[in-house]
């Protein structure tokens, strides 16, 4: 029934009595002003009869507006507070509740200013027990009442993306957190609330309506019958709780999170916390499982996501849901969220399981963090805390002077050391023997200990599996100290990764280890001794000899089937691109042999063909063993000048061309020209890559015509009969 008239006398006593006879009314659409008139009429006649006994849905067709001094009538009065004591709406709702027939749905869909009035909702509405329904997007900017109507809150479309059929939802949790219930329009054709971010933080009360009714479109209720009616449950509720919980658990991996760079990314980027939150809004069954699983919420303390929230309500709610479960904390909080992080660590340090944080703090915050990390860490498993003190008045960068974790971190498996940790690491705490992965990062500030001290400490880590050092030491720290040590033998070590600006100390350090079978190595270095050519070359040869012990151990156990090789006068790259091991645990060499070179200078290669061959084809007891003989996919780059090719290039490419099993060759246009020139200078032209005719990938970098010309030359060396077919495939 719709009552919509602005005349004050529209509802008189006679009409009211007639309305009382309409016992079947379930939905009442009415102007707010008429509702006030109805209240006064009903107050005189409700002693003998309950008006509209079946009424559950109240729709506001319009709210009171006022004419501003600017002559506009479309502003929503700031004094219109439908929930205030004595308001027509509140009187009507309280009357219905006292009669035992309360209103369940308050629908703002037809109301121009429905959204604005949401700001006046009070907590006592929870006792009234309402579902709130609205789609209005026009709101008044409270800070500028003399401006035109504007949209203050962020909004987005929920579902399949058809604005004509879908409902727009406010994402401001400060208001939506007060809502008891939310419903959707009957015309809604999308999926469940896939993108709705803000719902009430407490349980939905089934005495009013089921969660299924809240989350399904009205026109789909025939397909998914109500649970409360004792009929069949929807398929979504038939998933066993154990499987459902496991799925939720798998979705809490924050290592796979996409970066959040602005506020819009909160809703569009894949984040573990966002997935968990949306899962809790699918249906009452899922919500109950998640709200009763504090360990899941404890795994998604996402500081990056929290920093884009307007308020701290959601951040506090997530922490409340963790109860006493272990905490996984990750992110790069900005200044206004640093205090929250410090407070969180202070009150819940015993529960912190994973800490992966980069943060800039002031001196006071740094002192608090220093005190916190000096406490025992009985739950800590992963520790990566990079603290930068952002105060210009400090001439020296502060470092922790405390003993980390008071020497007590029995479950710590992964430790990331930054310069801020000072010398605390080499104090030989008991937790060292449990470490599986250790990472040192010192790109900005060097560490306060030397390689000899580090080696002495590492010897105690018999369970160590991965060692990573990223510019961790000054280049002069361990030139002479490593000679006095026997090689370090760690039975479980399967990957060493070192980024160092100087090849000399790098050579000394990696030579101090005895690699286990299958142990891989990752090296990135810029050789600093480029003033004398022989010194540069000799240093590189010594480095390759040290690396050879690792490559030999690695390739014996993991023979490659895919390799990337890049060879320039000043740059050598060799990477195993096979899939036998994870990408970050494969063998990888990236060696720059000089720091600088004049623009018009043509530097000779740092390695001779013999030296390079001894590395790629190392001598063994059975003779020369070619670990690359089984390679089927080869990515090749060689940016030498085709007119001034050094003999070592010819020998190198000749050796690579002899790989009989290569089926896929990935090569750039320029490298292809260099390769053709090398092949042309060979005295004996053999069939290069005899199997590569099956598939050829040419990366076009410059002119397409030149690429086909260069490719034709290559095909002449591969298989003359295949030129025509290959050109057809490429076109």
XYZ file of C-alpha atoms in Angstrom:
731
model
C 0.000 0.000 0.000
C 1.299 3.460 -0.945
C 0.318 6.599 0.961
C 1.941 9.573 -0.738
C 0.413 13.020 -0.305
C 1.788 16.217 1.144
C -1.549 17.476 2.501
C -1.583 17.494 6.271
C -5.237 16.391 6.321
C -4.646 13.420 4.057
C -4.918 10.942 6.924
C -7.973 11.747 8.984
C -9.816 9.598 11.476
C -12.257 8.184 8.943
C -9.550 7.167 6.564
C -7.468 5.724 9.377
C -10.315 3.496 10.488
C -10.677 2.292 6.921
C -6.996 1.542 6.741
C -7.200 -0.553 9.889
C -9.409 -2.996 8.060
C -6.593 -3.801 5.633
C -5.182 -6.756 7.535
C -3.193 -8.119 4.589
C -0.832 -5.149 4.122
C 2.789 -6.317 4.239
C 4.551 -3.296 2.699
C 3.764 0.340 3.441
C 5.295 3.066 1.239
C 4.792 6.469 2.822
C 6.121 10.033 2.968
C 7.849 10.850 6.254
C 5.405 13.707 6.882
C 2.413 11.388 6.402
C 3.954 8.967 8.844
C 3.751 11.656 11.524
C 0.073 12.171 10.787
C -0.526 8.413 10.892
C 1.119 8.165 14.301
C -1.251 10.722 15.815
C -4.273 9.006 14.259
C -3.258 5.514 15.297
C -2.545 6.616 18.849
C -6.274 7.219 19.368
C -7.554 3.989 17.873
C -4.947 1.287 18.479
C -6.337 0.204 21.823
C -8.857 -2.070 20.150
C -6.977 -3.193 17.055
C -3.390 -3.678 15.895
C -2.888 -1.704 12.669
C -1.565 -3.699 9.739
C -0.791 -6.899 11.706
C 1.214 -8.361 8.802
C 3.233 -5.228 8.045
C 6.961 -5.987 7.968
C 8.326 -3.657 5.296
C 8.251 0.139 5.651
C 9.354 2.220 2.668
C 10.108 5.922 2.780
C 9.150 7.502 -0.510
C 10.489 10.909 0.472
C 12.018 12.749 3.419
C 11.372 16.278 4.623
C 13.312 18.814 2.578
C 13.795 22.475 3.260
C 14.173 25.497 1.028
C 17.607 27.028 1.482
C 18.444 30.700 1.252
C 19.917 29.947 -2.141
C 16.537 28.987 -3.477
C 17.221 25.264 -3.763
C 14.812 22.673 -2.444
C 16.880 19.537 -3.015
C 19.028 19.824 0.086
C 18.342 17.361 2.827
C 17.727 19.114 6.089
C 20.566 18.603 8.519
C 17.951 18.697 11.266
C 16.012 15.778 9.824
C 17.048 13.000 12.163
C 14.621 10.107 11.738
C 16.082 8.245 14.724
C 15.884 11.056 17.271
C 13.515 10.689 20.228
C 10.061 11.914 19.265
C 10.597 11.592 15.527
C 7.711 10.103 13.501
C 9.799 7.129 12.437
C 10.983 6.286 15.933
C 7.488 6.585 17.407
C 6.077 4.326 14.702
C 8.782 1.684 15.122
C 8.468 1.640 18.902
C 4.688 1.321 18.653
C 5.038 -1.676 16.369
C 7.534 -3.320 18.673
C 5.326 -2.869 21.739
C 2.462 -4.472 19.825
C 4.599 -7.521 19.109
C 4.625 -6.940 15.349
C 7.882 -5.023 14.719
C 8.986 -3.700 11.352
C 11.709 -5.834 9.813
C 12.678 -3.802 6.745
C 13.188 -0.055 6.459
C 13.553 0.657 2.748
C 15.240 3.865 1.582
C 15.300 2.842 -2.064
C 12.591 5.300 -3.117
C 13.963 8.132 -1.021
C 16.144 10.795 -2.604
C 18.035 11.549 0.571
C 18.126 8.117 2.110
C 21.893 7.903 2.227
C 22.262 11.172 4.102
C 20.074 9.978 6.958
C 22.265 6.972 7.536
C 24.659 9.240 9.382
C 22.093 9.696 12.142
C 21.681 6.022 12.963
C 22.135 5.262 16.643
C 23.121 2.072 18.401
C 19.607 1.559 19.796
C 18.418 0.676 16.299
C 19.962 -2.724 16.958
C 17.306 -3.315 19.589
C 14.583 -2.439 17.094
C 15.799 -5.179 14.767
C 15.765 -3.791 11.244
C 17.053 -4.549 7.854
C 18.165 -1.346 6.122
C 17.717 -1.161 2.383
C 18.772 1.677 0.095
C 20.242 2.545 -3.270
C 20.292 6.334 -3.176
C 23.664 7.836 -4.011
C 22.837 11.537 -3.595
C 24.215 12.906 -0.329
C 24.897 16.318 1.098
C 28.435 17.334 1.942
C 28.122 18.228 5.656
C 31.205 20.451 5.509
C 29.783 22.569 2.686
C 25.973 22.795 3.027
C 25.842 25.582 0.476
C 27.309 23.402 -2.250
C 25.395 21.206 -4.653
C 24.637 17.602 -3.872
C 27.784 15.520 -4.003
C 28.727 11.910 -3.371
C 30.840 11.873 -0.239
C 31.446 8.161 0.118
C 33.223 5.832 -2.246
C 30.868 3.526 -4.084
C 31.177 0.630 -6.471
C 28.892 -1.773 -8.271
C 28.386 -5.216 -6.766
C 28.012 -8.245 -9.025
C 28.141 -8.593 -12.793
C 28.736 -4.904 -13.448
C 25.396 -3.832 -14.964
C 24.604 -0.485 -13.275
C 21.013 -0.691 -14.478
C 20.287 -3.778 -12.428
C 22.726 -3.675 -9.572
C 22.844 -1.894 -6.287
C 25.455 0.643 -5.217
C 26.822 0.154 -1.739
C 28.518 2.582 0.594
C 31.918 1.276 1.731
C 32.276 3.459 4.803
C 32.590 0.995 7.672
C 32.072 3.733 10.254
C 28.382 3.891 9.315
C 27.784 0.375 8.077
C 29.227 -1.139 11.240
C 26.082 0.056 13.025
C 23.703 -1.710 10.673
C 21.867 -4.752 11.940
C 20.946 -6.068 8.488
C 21.447 -5.308 4.835
C 19.300 -6.457 1.912
C 19.494 -6.181 -1.851
C 16.944 -5.173 -4.450
C 14.694 -7.748 -6.147
C 16.211 -6.764 -9.515
C 19.693 -7.686 -8.319
C 21.142 -10.173 -10.830
C 24.748 -10.514 -9.689
C 26.491 -13.045 -7.506
C 26.709 -12.977 -3.719
C 28.292 -9.911 -2.150
C 31.561 -10.437 -3.953
C 32.739 -6.876 -3.513
C 30.822 -5.671 -0.463
C 33.464 -4.638 2.048
C 31.502 -3.333 5.012
C 28.969 -5.379 6.977
C 28.017 -5.470 10.615
C 30.772 -6.876 12.794
C 28.494 -8.932 15.046
C 26.501 -12.057 14.289
C 23.315 -11.793 12.227
C 20.321 -12.572 14.431
C 18.278 -15.381 12.822
C 15.208 -14.380 14.850
C 14.599 -11.625 12.331
C 15.798 -13.193 9.116
C 18.266 -15.751 7.940
C 21.583 -14.890 6.407
C 20.410 -16.683 3.289
C 17.589 -14.168 2.872
C 20.066 -11.346 3.280
C 22.450 -12.596 0.658
C 20.180 -13.967 -2.050
C 18.137 -11.861 -4.489
C 14.411 -11.949 -3.828
C 13.766 -13.416 -7.270
C 16.084 -16.332 -6.478
C 14.392 -17.374 -3.271
C 12.397 -19.962 -5.138
C 15.595 -21.713 -6.149
C 17.229 -21.474 -2.706
C 14.639 -22.147 -0.042
C 14.821 -20.789 3.457
C 16.656 -22.768 6.071
C 14.343 -21.655 8.844
C 11.354 -23.158 7.104
C 12.730 -26.665 7.567
C 13.178 -27.163 3.840
C 16.232 -28.141 1.835
C 19.465 -26.203 2.360
C 21.305 -24.513 -0.503
C 24.292 -26.406 -1.952
C 26.680 -23.840 -0.518
C 25.852 -25.080 2.991
C 26.573 -28.717 2.143
C 30.368 -28.270 1.957
C 31.928 -30.120 4.916
C 33.289 -27.732 7.514
C 36.728 -29.371 7.389
C 37.060 -28.717 3.643
C 35.606 -25.242 3.968
C 38.030 -24.371 6.746
C 40.949 -25.687 4.709
C 39.976 -23.474 1.770
C 39.778 -20.450 4.042
C 43.187 -21.345 5.465
C 44.767 -21.593 2.010
C 43.450 -18.138 1.144
C 45.361 -16.542 4.040
C 48.778 -16.678 2.360
C 49.884 -13.021 2.354
C 53.003 -13.856 0.329
C 50.774 -13.908 -2.766
C 49.216 -10.501 -2.084
C 49.142 -7.948 -4.870
C 50.462 -4.480 -3.955
C 48.077 -1.806 -2.725
C 49.198 1.569 -4.080
C 46.048 3.628 -3.585
C 42.641 3.464 -1.953
C 40.953 1.952 -5.001
C 43.278 -1.051 -4.803
C 41.636 -2.044 -1.525
C 38.780 -3.510 -3.548
C 40.507 -4.522 -6.778
C 43.778 -6.127 -5.700
C 44.070 -9.693 -4.518
C 44.757 -9.652 -0.772
C 44.446 -12.448 1.769
C 42.569 -10.256 4.245
C 40.140 -9.092 1.567
C 39.418 -12.685 0.514
C 38.821 -13.689 4.120
C 36.526 -10.757 4.729
C 34.451 -11.402 1.624
C 34.199 -15.092 2.478
C 32.693 -14.135 5.829
C 29.936 -12.247 3.994
C 28.736 -15.028 1.689
C 26.249 -16.710 4.027
C 25.612 -17.317 7.708
C 27.240 -20.759 7.553
C 30.510 -19.419 6.169
C 30.373 -16.484 8.523
C 29.976 -18.700 11.561
C 32.887 -20.899 10.473
C 35.158 -17.894 10.027
C 34.121 -16.035 13.162
C 34.797 -19.198 15.139
C 38.271 -19.554 13.583
C 40.519 -16.941 15.223
C 43.619 -18.641 13.813
C 42.516 -17.654 10.288
C 42.112 -13.994 11.219
C 45.454 -14.115 12.992
C 47.161 -14.947 9.692
C 45.973 -11.801 7.882
C 47.201 -8.803 9.889
C 47.696 -6.766 6.716
C 49.279 -3.406 7.587
C 49.361 -2.315 3.944
C 45.595 -2.669 3.715
C 44.910 -1.038 7.069
C 46.790 2.126 6.187
C 44.248 2.970 3.467
C 41.248 2.668 5.790
C 39.618 5.961 6.784
C 39.243 4.843 10.377
C 40.805 2.207 12.575
C 37.566 0.300 13.192
C 38.267 -2.558 10.781
C 41.856 -2.827 11.961
C 40.707 -3.160 15.561
C 37.965 -5.601 14.596
C 40.391 -7.933 12.825
C 42.619 -7.974 15.892
C 39.595 -8.682 18.107
C 38.684 -11.668 15.946
C 42.150 -13.167 16.412
C 41.365 -13.868 20.085
C 44.555 -15.499 21.420
C 45.739 -17.109 18.183
C 49.250 -16.692 16.655
C 49.717 -13.535 14.594
C 51.125 -13.072 11.093
C 51.980 -9.381 10.671
C 53.105 -8.048 7.324
C 53.379 -4.695 5.602
C 55.020 -1.335 5.222
C 52.959 0.928 7.484
C 53.065 4.654 7.000
C 53.585 7.203 9.703
C 49.986 7.380 10.934
C 49.872 3.595 11.449
C 53.288 3.111 13.076
C 51.951 3.676 16.583
C 49.357 0.971 15.975
C 52.105 -1.450 14.928
C 54.229 -0.664 17.973
C 51.238 -0.998 20.304
C 50.277 -4.270 18.645
C 53.768 -5.713 19.109
C 53.840 -4.491 22.681
C 50.612 -6.155 23.794
C 50.847 -9.313 21.652
C 54.576 -10.061 21.272
C 54.168 -13.541 22.768
C 51.683 -14.358 19.977
C 53.680 -13.048 17.008
C 54.467 -15.961 14.697
C 55.461 -14.120 11.503
C 56.810 -10.565 11.439
C 57.633 -9.178 8.003
C 57.697 -5.394 8.327
C 59.596 -2.440 6.886
C 58.902 0.733 8.831
C 60.245 4.256 9.335
C 60.051 5.408 12.959
C 61.118 8.247 15.195
C 63.583 7.850 18.051
C 60.896 7.192 20.656
C 59.246 4.495 18.559
C 62.641 2.942 17.860
C 63.373 2.677 21.578
C 60.039 0.949 22.144
C 60.681 -1.550 19.342
C 64.176 -2.203 20.679
C 62.712 -3.071 24.063
C 60.064 -5.333 22.517
C 62.506 -7.433 20.448
C 64.615 -7.975 23.551
C 61.830 -10.087 25.055
C 61.643 -13.867 24.593
C 59.874 -14.779 21.332
C 58.305 -18.122 22.127
C 55.989 -18.195 19.093
C 58.186 -16.491 16.493
C 58.913 -18.504 13.329
C 59.782 -15.825 10.732
C 61.490 -12.558 11.637
C 62.119 -9.785 9.110
C 62.098 -6.335 10.701
C 63.720 -3.454 8.849
C 63.554 -0.293 10.939
C 64.653 3.075 9.568
C 64.895 6.014 11.962
C 63.623 9.087 10.133
C 65.220 11.865 12.181
C 67.730 14.173 10.562
C 69.129 15.202 13.922
C 70.684 11.748 14.329
C 74.162 11.609 12.809
C 74.652 7.900 13.487
C 72.094 5.338 12.452
C 70.848 3.658 15.646
C 71.091 -0.075 16.079
C 69.682 -2.549 18.548
C 72.048 -2.883 21.472
C 69.907 -5.500 23.159
C 70.195 -9.247 22.892
C 67.579 -10.307 20.372
C 64.710 -12.322 21.858
C 66.696 -12.610 25.102
C 68.305 -15.596 23.404
C 64.980 -17.475 23.451
C 63.238 -18.134 20.127
C 62.809 -21.920 20.012
C 60.670 -22.034 16.834
C 62.471 -19.430 14.722
C 63.142 -20.875 11.250
C 63.681 -17.835 9.009
C 65.728 -14.812 10.061
C 66.320 -11.657 7.998
C 69.157 -9.539 9.359
C 69.346 -5.799 8.705
C 72.020 -3.342 9.852
C 69.645 -2.092 12.542
C 70.100 -5.418 14.343
C 73.748 -4.528 14.999
C 75.991 -7.253 16.394
C 73.186 -9.052 18.196
C 73.234 -11.886 15.665
C 76.820 -13.005 16.327
C 76.272 -13.284 20.067
C 75.535 -16.954 19.469
C 72.060 -17.228 20.937
C 70.542 -20.648 21.313
C 68.055 -20.132 18.484
C 70.770 -20.134 15.799
C 70.851 -23.912 15.590
C 67.173 -24.027 14.544
C 67.441 -21.656 11.576
C 66.588 -22.998 8.119
C 66.904 -19.725 6.182
C 69.014 -16.681 6.932
C 69.158 -13.477 4.888
C 71.520 -10.540 5.315
C 70.679 -7.223 3.663
C 73.113 -4.330 3.996
C 72.716 -2.262 0.851
C 72.640 1.077 2.683
C 74.638 0.488 5.837
C 77.398 -2.109 6.325
C 77.280 -4.573 9.155
C 79.309 -4.276 12.308
C 80.850 -7.728 11.997
C 83.229 -9.331 9.524
C 83.104 -12.407 7.353
C 85.238 -14.388 9.779
C 82.746 -13.705 12.561
C 79.896 -14.661 10.271
C 81.550 -17.916 9.218
C 82.200 -18.803 12.831
C 78.521 -18.271 13.592
C 77.226 -20.095 10.512
C 79.169 -23.220 11.440
C 76.705 -23.714 14.290
C 73.694 -23.803 11.954
C 73.626 -27.457 10.993
C 69.982 -27.188 9.873
C 70.614 -24.238 7.563
C 69.144 -24.733 4.070
C 69.325 -21.295 2.423
C 71.934 -18.563 2.920
C 71.479 -15.178 1.233
C 73.860 -12.210 1.540
C 72.870 -9.034 -0.279
C 75.747 -6.529 -0.209
C 76.308 -7.555 3.361
C 79.985 -6.685 3.903
C 82.486 -3.966 3.043
C 84.816 -5.234 0.329
C 87.940 -5.235 2.534
C 86.580 -7.055 5.560
C 87.568 -10.597 4.759
C 90.300 -10.578 2.134
C 92.742 -12.303 4.470
C 90.587 -13.701 7.250
C 88.899 -16.538 5.359
C 92.196 -18.269 4.604
C 92.534 -19.476 8.178
C 89.287 -21.427 8.147
C 88.603 -24.913 7.040
C 85.724 -25.089 4.627
C 82.317 -24.864 6.240
C 80.296 -28.055 5.815
C 76.550 -27.793 6.321
C 74.759 -31.056 5.436
C 71.383 -29.427 4.644
C 72.574 -26.340 2.768
C 71.147 -26.414 -0.769
C 71.393 -22.765 -1.895
C 73.826 -19.883 -1.403
C 73.025 -16.490 -2.866
C 75.505 -13.613 -2.711
C 75.234 -10.124 -4.165
C 78.538 -8.310 -3.720
C 80.046 -5.293 -5.440
C 83.591 -6.692 -5.479
C 84.473 -10.101 -6.879
C 87.621 -10.522 -4.778
C 85.956 -10.832 -1.346
C 83.116 -12.738 -2.968
C 85.580 -15.334 -4.238
C 87.141 -15.689 -0.800
C 83.796 -16.117 0.891
C 82.177 -18.714 -1.357
C 85.427 -20.671 -1.395
C 85.075 -21.096 2.373
C 82.140 -23.522 1.895
C 82.122 -27.149 0.837
C 78.927 -27.508 -1.230
C 76.766 -30.560 -0.718
C 75.502 -32.490 -3.773
C 72.849 -30.453 -5.544
C 73.727 -27.210 -3.765
C 73.023 -24.271 -6.093
C 74.578 -20.832 -6.079
C 73.352 -17.406 -7.091
C 75.966 -14.719 -7.747
C 75.655 -11.067 -8.704
C 78.881 -9.065 -8.734
C 80.488 -5.993 -10.242
C 84.214 -6.555 -10.504
C 85.997 -3.481 -9.155
C 89.571 -4.088 -10.347
C 89.264 -2.777 -13.884
C 92.365 -0.576 -13.918
C 94.572 -3.430 -15.108
C 93.193 -5.917 -17.605
C 95.113 -8.927 -16.311
C 93.984 -8.276 -12.745
C 90.390 -8.174 -13.920
C 90.712 -11.340 -15.951
C 92.667 -13.240 -13.301
C 90.151 -12.296 -10.630
C 87.307 -13.478 -12.788
C 89.070 -16.767 -13.489
C 89.530 -17.331 -9.746
C 85.866 -16.542 -9.168
C 84.742 -19.022 -11.828
C 86.990 -21.684 -10.316
C 85.335 -21.143 -6.952
C 81.893 -21.222 -8.545
C 82.748 -24.348 -10.513
C 82.671 -26.478 -7.366
C 79.048 -25.429 -6.916
C 77.996 -25.754 -10.550
C 79.571 -29.190 -10.790
C 77.790 -30.330 -7.629
C 74.529 -28.808 -8.818
C 74.452 -30.014 -12.432
C 75.437 -33.560 -11.486
C 72.202 -33.846 -9.519
C 70.037 -31.475 -11.584
C 71.103 -31.657 -15.259
C 69.448 -28.698 -17.014
C 66.995 -28.908 -19.893
C 66.570 -25.132 -20.218
C 69.367 -22.536 -20.006
C 69.803 -18.800 -20.541
C 73.305 -17.599 -21.545
C 74.351 -14.014 -22.159
C 77.937 -13.210 -23.080
C 79.390 -9.749 -23.616
C 82.901 -8.340 -23.230
C 82.039 -7.057 -19.753
C 79.103 -9.205 -18.763
C 78.503 -12.923 -18.308
C 75.115 -14.404 -17.368
C 74.361 -18.095 -16.984
C 71.000 -19.155 -15.548
C 69.387 -22.522 -15.168
C 65.793 -21.975 -16.270
C 64.694 -25.573 -15.785
C 61.768 -26.381 -13.543
C 63.494 -29.024 -11.431
C 63.801 -26.519 -8.561
C 61.983 -23.302 -7.603
C 63.211 -20.263 -9.526
C 64.850 -18.637 -6.510
C 66.830 -21.808 -5.730
C 68.361 -22.490 -9.153
C 71.902 -21.780 -10.258
C 72.278 -18.184 -11.454
C 75.435 -16.232 -12.341
C 75.377 -12.527 -13.185
C 78.946 -11.212 -13.363
C 80.054 -7.791 -14.564
C 83.787 -7.782 -15.150
C 84.343 -4.000 -15.175
C 82.866 -0.907 -13.634
C 83.173 1.475 -16.563
C 84.089 1.712 -20.206
C 84.574 4.635 -22.575
C 81.930 5.033 -25.236
C 84.399 4.545 -28.092
C 86.388 1.799 -26.397
C 86.121 -1.795 -27.593
C 87.147 -3.846 -24.590
C 88.324 -7.402 -25.171
C 86.433 -10.226 -23.483
C 87.567 -10.929 -19.943
C 87.711 -14.677 -20.598
C 89.508 -16.632 -23.248
C 87.724 -19.410 -25.045
C 89.792 -21.975 -23.149
C 88.857 -20.520 -19.774
C 85.204 -20.293 -20.690
C 85.205 -23.826 -22.073
C 86.768 -25.158 -18.874
C 83.817 -23.708 -16.979
C 81.036 -24.766 -19.336
C 82.649 -28.120 -20.154
C 84.610 -29.002 -17.019
C 87.155 -31.839 -17.152
C 86.149 -34.933 -15.218
C 87.593 -38.361 -14.603
C 85.625 -39.618 -17.598
C 86.903 -36.775 -19.787
C 85.166 -33.529 -20.676
C 81.583 -33.711 -19.426
C 79.108 -31.349 -21.040
C 76.376 -30.678 -18.488
C 74.421 -28.741 -21.128
C 74.174 -31.605 -23.577
C 70.613 -32.355 -22.463
C 69.416 -28.776 -22.934
C 66.285 -28.578 -25.112
C 65.497 -24.882 -24.665
C 68.272 -22.327 -25.101
C 67.941 -18.570 -24.625
C 70.992 -16.893 -26.142
C 72.150 -13.260 -26.048
C 75.474 -11.999 -27.360
C 75.662 -8.289 -28.048
C 79.087 -8.136 -29.639
C 79.797 -6.005 -32.671
C 79.452 -8.319 -35.648
C 82.331 -6.505 -37.419
C 84.835 -6.888 -34.581
C 84.105 -10.334 -33.234
C 86.644 -11.657 -30.799
C 87.783 -15.281 -31.336
C 86.384 -16.278 -27.960
C 82.907 -15.438 -29.223
C 83.363 -17.721 -32.189
C 84.563 -20.563 -29.992
C 81.759 -20.026 -27.466
C 78.981 -19.955 -30.039
C 80.544 -22.876 -31.832
C 80.376 -24.904 -28.624
C 76.772 -23.881 -28.002
C 75.775 -24.615 -31.603
C 76.932 -28.176 -31.041
C 74.180 -28.844 -28.495
C 72.396 -31.590 -30.383
C 69.201 -31.699 -28.310
C 68.224 -28.023 -28.497
C 64.718 -27.833 -29.933
C 63.744 -24.260 -29.021
C 66.089 -21.333 -29.564
C 65.142 -17.939 -28.129
C 67.412 -15.276 -29.579
C 67.342 -11.538 -30.251
C 67.792 -9.979 -33.672
C 71.193 -8.547 -32.810
C 72.405 -11.784 -31.274
C 71.233 -13.646 -34.348
C 73.392 -11.398 -36.541
C 76.390 -12.026 -34.278
C 75.746 -15.736 -34.390
C 75.621 -15.732 -38.189
C 78.926 -13.839 -38.355
C 80.583 -16.337 -36.027
C 79.311 -19.296 -38.003
C 80.547 -17.698 -41.229
C 84.087 -17.415 -39.822
C 84.305 -21.073 -38.873
C 86.533 -23.138 -41.112
C 84.180 -26.080 -40.935
C 80.488 -25.311 -41.080
C 78.632 -27.983 -39.189
C 74.892 -28.215 -38.733
C 74.181 -25.802 -35.886
C 71.483 -26.957 -33.466
C 70.406 -29.967 -35.568
C 67.120 -30.266 -33.655
C 66.222 -26.589 -33.467
C 64.296 -26.603 -36.753
C 61.297 -27.889 -34.801
C 60.675 -24.525 -33.176
C 62.414 -21.153 -33.522
C 61.564 -18.046 -31.544
C 62.990 -14.796 -32.873
C 62.518 -11.731 -30.663
C 62.120 -8.823 -33.045
C 63.944 -5.870 -31.533
C 64.527 -3.626 -34.556
C 63.525 -4.010 -38.188
C 61.473 -7.015 -39.181
C 63.109 -7.251 -42.616
C 66.544 -7.569 -41.062
C 65.281 -10.269 -38.730
C 64.082 -12.415 -41.621
C 67.389 -11.880 -43.404
C 69.370 -12.939 -40.354
C 67.055 -15.867 -39.775
C 67.556 -17.064 -43.315
C 71.310 -17.188 -42.786
C 70.810 -19.239 -39.659
C 68.494 -21.624 -41.419
C 71.108 -22.187 -44.112
C 73.399 -23.501 -41.410
C 70.659 -25.532 -39.794
C 68.821 -27.190 -42.602
C 68.585 -25.791 -46.101
C 65.522 -27.794 -46.929
C 63.555 -26.175 -44.075
C 63.955 -22.518 -45.124
C 60.698 -22.268 -47.011
C 58.599 -23.960 -44.332
C 60.164 -21.951 -41.506
C 59.519 -18.650 -43.263
C 55.892 -19.683 -43.783
C 55.542 -20.413 -40.077
C 57.004 -17.053 -39.116
C 54.713 -15.142 -41.479
